[in-house]
JSON list of C-alpha atoms and ligand atoms in Angstrom, two decimals:
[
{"chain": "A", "resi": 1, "resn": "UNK", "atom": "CA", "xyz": [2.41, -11.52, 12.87]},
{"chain": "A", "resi": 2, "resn": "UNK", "atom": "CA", "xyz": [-0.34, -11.67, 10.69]},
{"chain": "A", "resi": 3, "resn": "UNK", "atom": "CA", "xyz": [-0.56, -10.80, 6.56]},
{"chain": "A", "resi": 4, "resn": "UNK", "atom": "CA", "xyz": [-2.87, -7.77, 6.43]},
{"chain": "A", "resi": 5, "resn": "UNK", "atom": "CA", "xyz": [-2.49, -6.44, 2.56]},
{"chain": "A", "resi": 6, "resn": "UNK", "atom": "CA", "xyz": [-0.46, -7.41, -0.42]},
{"chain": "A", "resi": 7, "resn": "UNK", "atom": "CA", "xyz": [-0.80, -6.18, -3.94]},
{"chain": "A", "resi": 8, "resn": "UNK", "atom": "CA", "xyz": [1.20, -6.40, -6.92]},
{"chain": "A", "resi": 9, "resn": "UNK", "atom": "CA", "xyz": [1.71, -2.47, -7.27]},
{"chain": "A", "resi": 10, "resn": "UNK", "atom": "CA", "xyz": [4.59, -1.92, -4.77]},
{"chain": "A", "resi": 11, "resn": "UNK", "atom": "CA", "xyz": [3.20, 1.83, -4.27]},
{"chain": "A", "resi": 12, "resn": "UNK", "atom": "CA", "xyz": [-0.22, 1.04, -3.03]},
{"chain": "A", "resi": 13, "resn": "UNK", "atom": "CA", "xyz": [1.56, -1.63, -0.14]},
{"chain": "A", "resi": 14, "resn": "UNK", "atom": "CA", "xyz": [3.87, 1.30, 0.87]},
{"chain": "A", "resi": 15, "resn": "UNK", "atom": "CA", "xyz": [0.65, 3.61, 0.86]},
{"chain": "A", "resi": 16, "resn": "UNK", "atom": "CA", "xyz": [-1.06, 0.92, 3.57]},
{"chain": "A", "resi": 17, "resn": "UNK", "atom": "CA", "xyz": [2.25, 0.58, 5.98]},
{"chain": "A", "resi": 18, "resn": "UNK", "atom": "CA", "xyz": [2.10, 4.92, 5.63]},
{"chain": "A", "resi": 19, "resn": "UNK", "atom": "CA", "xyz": [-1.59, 4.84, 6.48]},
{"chain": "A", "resi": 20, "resn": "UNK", "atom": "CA", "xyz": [-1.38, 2.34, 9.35]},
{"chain": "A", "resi": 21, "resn": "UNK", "atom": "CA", "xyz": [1.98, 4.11, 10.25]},
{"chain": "A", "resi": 22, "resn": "UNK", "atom": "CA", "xyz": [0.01, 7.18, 11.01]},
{"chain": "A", "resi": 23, "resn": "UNK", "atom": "CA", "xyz": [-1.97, 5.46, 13.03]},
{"chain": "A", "resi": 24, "resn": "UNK", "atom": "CA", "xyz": [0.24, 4.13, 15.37]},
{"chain": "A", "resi": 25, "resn": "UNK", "atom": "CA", "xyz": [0.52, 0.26, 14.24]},
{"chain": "A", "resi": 26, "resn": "UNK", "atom": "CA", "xyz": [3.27, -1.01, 13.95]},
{"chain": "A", "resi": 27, "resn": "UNK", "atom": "CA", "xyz": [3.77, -3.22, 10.00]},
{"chain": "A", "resi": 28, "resn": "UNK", "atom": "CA", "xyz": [6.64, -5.13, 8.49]},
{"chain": "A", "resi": 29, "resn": "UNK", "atom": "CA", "xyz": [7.27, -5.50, 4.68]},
{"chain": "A", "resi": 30, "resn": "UNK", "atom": "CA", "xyz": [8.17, -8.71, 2.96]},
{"chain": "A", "resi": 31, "resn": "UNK", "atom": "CA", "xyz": [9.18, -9.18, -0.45]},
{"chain": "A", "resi": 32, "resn": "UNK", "atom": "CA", "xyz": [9.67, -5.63, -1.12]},
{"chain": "A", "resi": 33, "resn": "UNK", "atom": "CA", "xyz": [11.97, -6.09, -3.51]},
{"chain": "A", "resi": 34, "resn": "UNK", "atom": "CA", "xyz": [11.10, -8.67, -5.41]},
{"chain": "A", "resi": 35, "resn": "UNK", "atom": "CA", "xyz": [9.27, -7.54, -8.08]},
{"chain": "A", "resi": 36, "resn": "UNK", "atom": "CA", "xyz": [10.90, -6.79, -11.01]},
{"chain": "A", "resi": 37, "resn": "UNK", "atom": "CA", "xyz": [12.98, -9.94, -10.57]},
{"chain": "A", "resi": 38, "resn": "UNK", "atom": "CA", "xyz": [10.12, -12.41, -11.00]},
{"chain": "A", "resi": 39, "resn": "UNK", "atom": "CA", "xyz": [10.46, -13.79, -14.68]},
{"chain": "A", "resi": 40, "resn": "UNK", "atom": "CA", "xyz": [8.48, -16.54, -15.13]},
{"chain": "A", "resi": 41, "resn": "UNK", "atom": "CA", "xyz": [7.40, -17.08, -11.41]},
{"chain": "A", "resi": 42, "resn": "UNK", "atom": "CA", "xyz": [3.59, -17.00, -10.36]},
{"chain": "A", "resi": 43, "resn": "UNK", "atom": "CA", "xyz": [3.16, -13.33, -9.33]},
{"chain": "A", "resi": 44, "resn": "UNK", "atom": "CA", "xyz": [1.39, -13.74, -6.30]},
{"chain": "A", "resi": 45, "resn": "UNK", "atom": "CA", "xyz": [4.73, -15.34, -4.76]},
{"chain": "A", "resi": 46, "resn": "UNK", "atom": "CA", "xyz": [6.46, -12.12, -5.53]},
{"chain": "A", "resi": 47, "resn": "UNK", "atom": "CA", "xyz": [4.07, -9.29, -4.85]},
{"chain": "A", "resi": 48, "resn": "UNK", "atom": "CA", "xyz": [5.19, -6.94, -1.59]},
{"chain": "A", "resi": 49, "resn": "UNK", "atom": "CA", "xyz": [3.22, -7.94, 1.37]},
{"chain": "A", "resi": 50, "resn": "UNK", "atom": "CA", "xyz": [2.34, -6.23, 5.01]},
{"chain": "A", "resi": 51, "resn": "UNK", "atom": "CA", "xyz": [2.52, -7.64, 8.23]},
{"chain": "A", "resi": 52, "resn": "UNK", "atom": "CA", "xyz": [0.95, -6.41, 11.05]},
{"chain": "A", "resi": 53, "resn": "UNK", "atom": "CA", "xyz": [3.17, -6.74, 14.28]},
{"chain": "A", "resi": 54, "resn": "UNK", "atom": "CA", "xyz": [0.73, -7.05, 16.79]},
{"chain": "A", "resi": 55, "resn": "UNK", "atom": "CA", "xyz": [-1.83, -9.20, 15.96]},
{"chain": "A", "resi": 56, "resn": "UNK", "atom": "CA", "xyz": [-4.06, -7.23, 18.96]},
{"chain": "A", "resi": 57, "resn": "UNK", "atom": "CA", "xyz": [-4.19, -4.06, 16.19]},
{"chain": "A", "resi": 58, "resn": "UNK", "atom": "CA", "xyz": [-5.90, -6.39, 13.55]},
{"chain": "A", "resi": 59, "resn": "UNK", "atom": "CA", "xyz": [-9.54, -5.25, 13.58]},
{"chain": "A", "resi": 60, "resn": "UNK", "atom": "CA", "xyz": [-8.16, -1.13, 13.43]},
{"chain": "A", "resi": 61, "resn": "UNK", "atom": "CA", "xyz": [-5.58, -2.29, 10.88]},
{"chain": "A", "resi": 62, "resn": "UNK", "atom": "CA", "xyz": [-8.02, -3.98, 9.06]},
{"chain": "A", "resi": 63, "resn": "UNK", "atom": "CA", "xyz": [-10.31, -1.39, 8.65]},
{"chain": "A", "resi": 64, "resn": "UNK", "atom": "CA", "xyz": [-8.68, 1.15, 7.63]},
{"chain": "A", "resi": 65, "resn": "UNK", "atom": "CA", "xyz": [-7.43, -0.94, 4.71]},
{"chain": "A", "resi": 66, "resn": "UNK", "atom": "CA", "xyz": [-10.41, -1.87, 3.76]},
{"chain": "A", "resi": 67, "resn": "UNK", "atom": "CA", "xyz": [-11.30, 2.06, 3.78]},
{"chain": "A", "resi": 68, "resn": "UNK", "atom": "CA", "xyz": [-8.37, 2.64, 1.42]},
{"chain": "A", "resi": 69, "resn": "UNK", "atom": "CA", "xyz": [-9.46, -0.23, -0.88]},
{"chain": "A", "resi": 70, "resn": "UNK", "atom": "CA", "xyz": [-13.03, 1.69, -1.42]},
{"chain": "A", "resi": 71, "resn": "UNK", "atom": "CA", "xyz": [-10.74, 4.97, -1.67]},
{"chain": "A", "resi": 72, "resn": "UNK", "atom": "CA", "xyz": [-8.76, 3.12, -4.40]},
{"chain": "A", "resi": 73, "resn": "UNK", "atom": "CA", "xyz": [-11.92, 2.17, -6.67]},
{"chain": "A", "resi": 74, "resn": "UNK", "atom": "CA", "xyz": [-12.30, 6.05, -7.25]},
{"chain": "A", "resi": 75, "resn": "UNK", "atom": "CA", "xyz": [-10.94, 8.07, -10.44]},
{"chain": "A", "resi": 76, "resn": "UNK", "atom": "CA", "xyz": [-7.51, 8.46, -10.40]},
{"chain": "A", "resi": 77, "resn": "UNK", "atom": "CA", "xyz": [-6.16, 11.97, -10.39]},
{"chain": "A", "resi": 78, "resn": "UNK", "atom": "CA", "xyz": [-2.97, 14.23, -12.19]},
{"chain": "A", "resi": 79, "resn": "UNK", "atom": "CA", "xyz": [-0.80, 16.01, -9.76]},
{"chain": "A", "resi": 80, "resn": "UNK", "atom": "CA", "xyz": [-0.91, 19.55, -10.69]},
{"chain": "A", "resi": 81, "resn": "UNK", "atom": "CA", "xyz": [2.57, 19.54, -10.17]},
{"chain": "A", "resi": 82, "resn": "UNK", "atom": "CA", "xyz": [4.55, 17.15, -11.86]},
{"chain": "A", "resi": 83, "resn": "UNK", "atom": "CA", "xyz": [1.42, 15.95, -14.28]},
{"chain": "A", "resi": 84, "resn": "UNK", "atom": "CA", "xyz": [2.09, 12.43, -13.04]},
{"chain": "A", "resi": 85, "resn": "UNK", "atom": "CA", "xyz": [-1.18, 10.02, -13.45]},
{"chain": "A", "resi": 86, "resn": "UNK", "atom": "CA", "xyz": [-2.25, 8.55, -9.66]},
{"chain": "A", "resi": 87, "resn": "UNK", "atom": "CA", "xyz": [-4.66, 6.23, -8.25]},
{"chain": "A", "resi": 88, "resn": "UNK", "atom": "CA", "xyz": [-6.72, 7.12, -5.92]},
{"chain": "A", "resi": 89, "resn": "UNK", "atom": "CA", "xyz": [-5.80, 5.46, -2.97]},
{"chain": "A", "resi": 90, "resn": "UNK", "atom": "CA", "xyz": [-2.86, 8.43, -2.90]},
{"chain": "A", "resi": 91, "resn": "UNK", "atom": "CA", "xyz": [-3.20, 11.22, -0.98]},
{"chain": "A", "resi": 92, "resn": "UNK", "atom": "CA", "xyz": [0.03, 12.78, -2.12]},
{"chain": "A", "resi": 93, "resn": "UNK", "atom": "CA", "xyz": [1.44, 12.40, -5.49]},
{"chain": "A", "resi": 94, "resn": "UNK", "atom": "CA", "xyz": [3.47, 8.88, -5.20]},
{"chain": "A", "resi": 95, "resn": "UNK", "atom": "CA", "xyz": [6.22, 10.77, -7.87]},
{"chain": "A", "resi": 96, "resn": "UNK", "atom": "CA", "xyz": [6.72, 14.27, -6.34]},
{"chain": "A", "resi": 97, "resn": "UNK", "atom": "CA", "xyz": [4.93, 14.56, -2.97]},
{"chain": "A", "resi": 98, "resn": "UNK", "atom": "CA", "xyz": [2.64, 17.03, -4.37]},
{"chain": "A", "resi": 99, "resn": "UNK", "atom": "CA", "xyz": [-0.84, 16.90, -1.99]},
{"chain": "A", "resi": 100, "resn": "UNK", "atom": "CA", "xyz": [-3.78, 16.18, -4.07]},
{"chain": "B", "resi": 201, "resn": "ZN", "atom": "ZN1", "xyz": [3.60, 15.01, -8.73]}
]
């Protein structure tokens, strides 16, 4: 197993196990529910991480993260449905489902 992403916005790690998901490989979650919990504690210990299964899928896995990272340094966007604010990395409104 090998750590592929982690962020401190739970959302975007869930966004990168859907994407890869879709794809076919195969991702774990650790310290999904952490955060919230982590007081005084050095964030980075706390923030959800992905790990990739099999460590053969790396490269693919690898790049298409890296695709949703430049996808995530565009403007975010309001769902026309529920007027929720989202980053760009989502494809579907994180709060209602709505498609961009
Ligand atoms: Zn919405």
């Amino acid at each position: 197993m090998k750590l592929i992403y982690t962020h401190e916005n739970k959302l975007l790690v869930e966004n990168a196990r859907n994407l890869l998901q879709m794809e076919g490989i195969e991702t774990v979650m650790k310290n999904e529910f952490s955060s919230g919990a982590a007081g005084d504690l050095a964030p980075l210990d706390t923030w959800p991480e992905l790990w990739l299964v099999d460590d053969t899928q790396l490269a693919v896995a690898k790049t298409l993260i890296e695709n949703m990272e430049e996808q995530a340094n565009g403007p975010d966007w309001r769902c026309n449905n529920c007027q929720e604010i989202n980053g760009a990395a989502f494809e579907v409104c994180w709060s209602c489902g709505n498609p961009a």
